[in-house]
mmCIF file of C-alpha atoms in Angstrom:
data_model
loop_
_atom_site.group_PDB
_atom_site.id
_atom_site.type_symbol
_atom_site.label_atom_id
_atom_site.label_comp_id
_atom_site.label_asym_id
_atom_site.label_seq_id
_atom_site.Cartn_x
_atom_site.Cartn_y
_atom_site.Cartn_z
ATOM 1 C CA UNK A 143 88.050 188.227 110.812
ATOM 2 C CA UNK A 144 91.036 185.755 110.759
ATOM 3 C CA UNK A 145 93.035 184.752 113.194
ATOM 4 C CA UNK A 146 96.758 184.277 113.180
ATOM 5 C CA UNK A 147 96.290 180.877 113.141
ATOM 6 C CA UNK A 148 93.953 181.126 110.375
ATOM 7 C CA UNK A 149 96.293 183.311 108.350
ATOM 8 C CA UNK A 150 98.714 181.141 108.415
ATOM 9 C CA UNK A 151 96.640 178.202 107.232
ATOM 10 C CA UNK A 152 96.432 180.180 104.497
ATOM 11 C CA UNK A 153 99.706 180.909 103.998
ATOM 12 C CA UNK A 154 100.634 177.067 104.366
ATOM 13 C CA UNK A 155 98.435 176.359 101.685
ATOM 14 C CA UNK A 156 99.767 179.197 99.244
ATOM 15 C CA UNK A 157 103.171 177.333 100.374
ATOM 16 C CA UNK A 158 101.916 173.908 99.238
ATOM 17 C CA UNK A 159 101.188 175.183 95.525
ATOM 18 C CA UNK A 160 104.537 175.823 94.951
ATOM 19 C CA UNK A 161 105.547 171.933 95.185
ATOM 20 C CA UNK A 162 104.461 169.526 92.673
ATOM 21 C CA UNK A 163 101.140 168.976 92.245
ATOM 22 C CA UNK A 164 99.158 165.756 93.195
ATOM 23 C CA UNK A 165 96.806 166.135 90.187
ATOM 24 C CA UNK A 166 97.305 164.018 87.034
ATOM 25 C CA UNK A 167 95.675 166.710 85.044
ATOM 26 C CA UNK A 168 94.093 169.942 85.260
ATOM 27 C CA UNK A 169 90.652 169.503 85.725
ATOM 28 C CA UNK A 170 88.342 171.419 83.931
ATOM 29 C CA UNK A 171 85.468 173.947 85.553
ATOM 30 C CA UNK A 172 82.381 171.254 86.725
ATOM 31 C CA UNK A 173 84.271 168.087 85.768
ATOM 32 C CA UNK A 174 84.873 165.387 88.686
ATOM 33 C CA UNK A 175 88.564 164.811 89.438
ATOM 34 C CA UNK A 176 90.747 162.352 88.241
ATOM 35 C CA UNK A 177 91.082 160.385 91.541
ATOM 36 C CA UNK A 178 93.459 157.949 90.464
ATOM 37 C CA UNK A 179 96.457 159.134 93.222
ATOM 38 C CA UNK A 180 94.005 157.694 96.173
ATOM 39 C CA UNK A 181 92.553 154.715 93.976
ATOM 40 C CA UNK A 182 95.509 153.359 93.151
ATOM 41 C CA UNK A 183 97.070 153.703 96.709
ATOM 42 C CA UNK A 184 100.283 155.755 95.052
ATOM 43 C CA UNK A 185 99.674 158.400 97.397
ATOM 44 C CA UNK A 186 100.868 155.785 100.119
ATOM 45 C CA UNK A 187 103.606 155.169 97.955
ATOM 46 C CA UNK A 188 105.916 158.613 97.839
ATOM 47 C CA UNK A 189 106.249 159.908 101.074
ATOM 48 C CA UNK A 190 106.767 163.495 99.635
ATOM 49 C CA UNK A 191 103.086 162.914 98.300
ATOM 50 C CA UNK A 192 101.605 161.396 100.963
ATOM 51 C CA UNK A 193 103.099 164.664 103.029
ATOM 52 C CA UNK A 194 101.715 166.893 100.655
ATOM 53 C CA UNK A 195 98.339 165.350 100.729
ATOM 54 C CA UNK A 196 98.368 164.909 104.813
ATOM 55 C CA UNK A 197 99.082 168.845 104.437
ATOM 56 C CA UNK A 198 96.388 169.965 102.013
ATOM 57 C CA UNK A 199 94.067 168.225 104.229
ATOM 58 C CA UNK A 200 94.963 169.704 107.403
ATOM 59 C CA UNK A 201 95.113 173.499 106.197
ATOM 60 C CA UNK A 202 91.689 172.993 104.265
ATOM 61 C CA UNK A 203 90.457 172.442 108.066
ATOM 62 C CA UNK A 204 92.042 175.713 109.153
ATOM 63 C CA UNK A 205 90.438 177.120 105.863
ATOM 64 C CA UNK A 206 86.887 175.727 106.767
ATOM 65 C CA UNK A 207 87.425 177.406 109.954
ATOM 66 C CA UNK A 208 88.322 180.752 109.399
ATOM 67 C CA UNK A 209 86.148 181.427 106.365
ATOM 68 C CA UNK A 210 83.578 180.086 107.742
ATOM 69 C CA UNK A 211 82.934 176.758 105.647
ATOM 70 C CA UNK A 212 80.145 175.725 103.707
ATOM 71 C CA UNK A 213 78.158 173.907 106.183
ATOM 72 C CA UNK A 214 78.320 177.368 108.560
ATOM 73 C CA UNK A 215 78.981 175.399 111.713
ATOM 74 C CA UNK A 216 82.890 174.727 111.825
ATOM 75 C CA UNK A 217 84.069 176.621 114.853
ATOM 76 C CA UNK A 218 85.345 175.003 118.200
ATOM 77 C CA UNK A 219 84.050 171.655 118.715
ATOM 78 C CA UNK A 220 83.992 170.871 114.997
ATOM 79 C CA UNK A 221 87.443 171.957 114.351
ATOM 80 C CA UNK A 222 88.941 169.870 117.457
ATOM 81 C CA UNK A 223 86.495 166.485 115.661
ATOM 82 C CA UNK A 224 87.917 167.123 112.285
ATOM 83 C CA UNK A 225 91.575 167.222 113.409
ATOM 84 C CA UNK A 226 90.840 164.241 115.675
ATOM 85 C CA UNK A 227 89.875 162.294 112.428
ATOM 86 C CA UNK A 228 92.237 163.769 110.409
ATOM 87 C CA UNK A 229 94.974 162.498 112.662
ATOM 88 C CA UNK A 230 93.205 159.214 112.787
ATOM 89 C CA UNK A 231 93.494 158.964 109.379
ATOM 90 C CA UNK A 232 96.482 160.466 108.278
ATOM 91 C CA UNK A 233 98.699 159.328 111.351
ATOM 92 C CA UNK A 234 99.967 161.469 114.591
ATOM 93 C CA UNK A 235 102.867 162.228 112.833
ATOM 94 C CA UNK A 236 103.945 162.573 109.319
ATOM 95 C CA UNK A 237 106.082 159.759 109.553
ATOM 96 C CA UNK A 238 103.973 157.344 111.604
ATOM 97 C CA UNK A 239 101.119 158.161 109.138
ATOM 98 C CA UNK A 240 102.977 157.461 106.035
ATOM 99 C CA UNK A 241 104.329 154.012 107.545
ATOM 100 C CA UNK A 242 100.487 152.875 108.505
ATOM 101 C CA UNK A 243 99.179 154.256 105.051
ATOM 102 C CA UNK A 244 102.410 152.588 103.282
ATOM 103 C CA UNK A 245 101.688 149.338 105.102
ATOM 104 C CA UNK A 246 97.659 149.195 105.135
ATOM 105 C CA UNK A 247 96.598 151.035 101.869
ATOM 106 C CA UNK A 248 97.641 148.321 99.175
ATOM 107 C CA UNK A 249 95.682 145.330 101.192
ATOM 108 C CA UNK A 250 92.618 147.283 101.593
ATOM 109 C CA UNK A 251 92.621 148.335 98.156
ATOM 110 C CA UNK A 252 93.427 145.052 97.009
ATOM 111 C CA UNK A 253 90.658 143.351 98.818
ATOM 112 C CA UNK A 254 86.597 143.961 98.255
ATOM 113 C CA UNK A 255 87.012 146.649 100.442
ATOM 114 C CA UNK A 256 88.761 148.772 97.542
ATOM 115 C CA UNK A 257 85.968 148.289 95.432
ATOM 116 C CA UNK A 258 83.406 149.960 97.039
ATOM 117 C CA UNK A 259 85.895 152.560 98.015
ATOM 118 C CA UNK A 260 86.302 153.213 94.506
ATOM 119 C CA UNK A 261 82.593 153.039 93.740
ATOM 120 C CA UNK A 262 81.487 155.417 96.392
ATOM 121 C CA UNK A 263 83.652 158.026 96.335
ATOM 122 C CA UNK A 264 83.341 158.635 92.436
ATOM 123 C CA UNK A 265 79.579 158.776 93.082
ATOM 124 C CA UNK A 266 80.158 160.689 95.980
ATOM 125 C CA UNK A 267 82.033 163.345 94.577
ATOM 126 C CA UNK A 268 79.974 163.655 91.972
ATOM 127 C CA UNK A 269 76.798 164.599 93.209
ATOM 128 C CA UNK A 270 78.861 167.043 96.053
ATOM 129 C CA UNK A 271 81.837 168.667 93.699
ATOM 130 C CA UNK A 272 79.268 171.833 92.455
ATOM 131 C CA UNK A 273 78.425 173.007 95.807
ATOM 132 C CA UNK A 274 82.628 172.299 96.650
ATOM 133 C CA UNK A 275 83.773 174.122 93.544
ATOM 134 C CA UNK A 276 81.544 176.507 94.587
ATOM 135 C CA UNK A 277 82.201 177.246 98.224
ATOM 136 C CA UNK A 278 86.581 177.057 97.002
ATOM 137 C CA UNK A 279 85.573 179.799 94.340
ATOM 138 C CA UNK A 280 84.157 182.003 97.163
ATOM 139 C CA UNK A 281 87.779 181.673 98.720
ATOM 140 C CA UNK A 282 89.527 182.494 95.710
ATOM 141 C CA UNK A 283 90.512 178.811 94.837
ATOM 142 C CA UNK A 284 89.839 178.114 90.729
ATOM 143 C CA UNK A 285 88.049 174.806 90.405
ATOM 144 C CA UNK A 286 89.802 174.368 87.275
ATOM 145 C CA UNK A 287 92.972 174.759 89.394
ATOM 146 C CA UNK A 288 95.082 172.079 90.468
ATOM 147 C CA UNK A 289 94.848 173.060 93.983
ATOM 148 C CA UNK A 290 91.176 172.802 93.703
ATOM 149 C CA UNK A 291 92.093 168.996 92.284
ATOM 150 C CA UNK A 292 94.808 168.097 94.735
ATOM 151 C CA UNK A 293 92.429 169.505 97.943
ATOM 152 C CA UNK A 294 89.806 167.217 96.684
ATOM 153 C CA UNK A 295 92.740 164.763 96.332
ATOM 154 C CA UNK A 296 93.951 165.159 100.113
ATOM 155 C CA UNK A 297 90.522 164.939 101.064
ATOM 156 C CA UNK A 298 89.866 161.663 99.312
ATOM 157 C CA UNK A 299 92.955 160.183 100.860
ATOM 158 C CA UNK A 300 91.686 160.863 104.339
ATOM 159 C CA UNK A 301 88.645 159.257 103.379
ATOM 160 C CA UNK A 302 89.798 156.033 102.312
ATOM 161 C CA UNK A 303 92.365 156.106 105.261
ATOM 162 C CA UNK A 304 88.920 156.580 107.474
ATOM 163 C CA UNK A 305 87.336 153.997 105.635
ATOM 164 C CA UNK A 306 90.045 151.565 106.503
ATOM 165 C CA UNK A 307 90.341 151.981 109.910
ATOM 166 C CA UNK A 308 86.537 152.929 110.597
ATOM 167 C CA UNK A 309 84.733 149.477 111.121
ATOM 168 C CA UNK A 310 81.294 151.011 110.102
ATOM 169 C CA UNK A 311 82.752 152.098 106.909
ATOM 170 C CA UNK A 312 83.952 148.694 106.352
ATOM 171 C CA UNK A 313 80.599 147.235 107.506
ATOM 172 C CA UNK A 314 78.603 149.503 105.765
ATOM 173 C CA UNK A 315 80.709 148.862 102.708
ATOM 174 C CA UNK A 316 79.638 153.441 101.725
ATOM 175 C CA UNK A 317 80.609 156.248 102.254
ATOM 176 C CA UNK A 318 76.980 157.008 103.393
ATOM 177 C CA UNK A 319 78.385 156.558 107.139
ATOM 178 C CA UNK A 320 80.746 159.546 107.021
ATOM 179 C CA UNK A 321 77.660 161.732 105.884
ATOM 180 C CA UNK A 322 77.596 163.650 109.392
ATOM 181 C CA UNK A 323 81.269 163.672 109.417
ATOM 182 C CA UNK A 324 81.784 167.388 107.110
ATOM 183 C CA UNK A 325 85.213 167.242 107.449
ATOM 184 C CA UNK A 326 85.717 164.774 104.682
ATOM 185 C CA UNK A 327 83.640 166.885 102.345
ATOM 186 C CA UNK A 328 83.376 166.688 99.280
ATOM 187 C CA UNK A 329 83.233 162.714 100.397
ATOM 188 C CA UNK A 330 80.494 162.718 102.255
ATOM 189 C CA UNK A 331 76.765 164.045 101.528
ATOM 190 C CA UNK A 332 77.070 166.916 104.254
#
C-alpha cells in the first residue's frame, strides 16, 4: 500500500509531465534514448531543465520505494542512501546544485573524463533499458513515452554528476563502480 508520501511522489511526477519535456525525441518501444541533454552538459545549462531533471530523479526514488522497485530491496536504509547520493549529485538545494553542475559539468565533459562518461553510459543503458522499460511499464509509465525518456534522462544526469565528484568513478574511468549503487539504475548493472 502507498503511503502519503508515496502518493505524492506520484503526483509530483504526473506534475512534471505537464512541463516541457527533456527528451529530444520520442523514443520508440526497446530503442536506447537519445542521451544527448546529459552528454552535451545542456542540462547544466537551463536551470528550468536542470530543475526538472533534479525532480524526475528524486520522485523516481519515491517511486522505487513505494512500488516496490525492481531490485525488491528499496525500503528504509536504501531510500535514505539513494537520497544521500542524489543530493550529492544534484546539490542540497536546487539552486546550489544548478550553480556546481553549471560550473563543473562543461570541464569534466570537456576533459578525458567526458569520454568515458559518454562511452559507458551508452553501453550501460543498453544492456539495462529492457529490464527498465520493463519494470516503468509495470507502473503504468510507456517506454515509448517521453517520461520514460526524460526519467532515464534525470537519471543519467545524476550519474555523470556522481561520476564527477566520485573519485572511484574518475579512477575507474566506468560506470562499473556504481554497479551496487541501484539508485542510478538504468546506469549501473544492478
Amino acid at each position: 500500500m502507498l503511503t502519503r508520501r508515496h502518493l505524492m511522489g506520484t503526483f509530483a511526477l504526473a506534475a512534471t509531465t505537464l512541463a516541457a519535456s527533456v527528451a529530444v525525441r520520442p523514443t520508440s518501444a526497446r530503442a536506447v534514448p537519445d542521451l544527448e541533454p546529459v552528454l552535451s552538459g545542456r542540462f547544466a545549462e537551463d536551470r528550468a531543465l536542470f530543475l526538472r531533471m533534479r525532480g524526475l530523479s528524486g520522485t523516481l526514488i519515491d517511486l522505487r520505494t513505494g512500488y516496490i522497485g525492481p531490485f525488491g530491496y528499496e525500503r528504509g536504509a536504501w531510500r535514505r542512501r539513494a537520497l544521500d547520493s542524489w543530493r550529492q549529485a544534484y546539490g542540497e538545494t536546487p539552486d546550489a546544485g544548478f550553480a556546481a553542475a553549471r560550473h563543473e559539468v562543461p570541464a569534466f565533459l570537456e576533459r578525458a573524463d567526458g569520454g568515458w562518461f559518454a562511452d559507458a553510459a551508452s553501453q550501460t543503458v543498453e544492456r539495462t533499458a529492457a529490464r527498465f522499460a520493463d519494470w516503468t511499464t509495470r507502473i503504468g509509465i510507456r517506454e515509448d513515452s517521453r517520461l520514460y525518456e526524460d526519467m532515464i534522462l534525470a537519471q543519467g544526469a545524476m550519474a555523470l554528476l556522481l561520476s564527477m565528484r566520485t573519485p572511484e568513478a574518475r579512477a575507474a574511468r566506468s560506470l562499473a563502480v556504481f554497479d551496487g549503487l541501484t539508485w542510478v539504475w538504468p546506469f549501473c548493472g544492478g
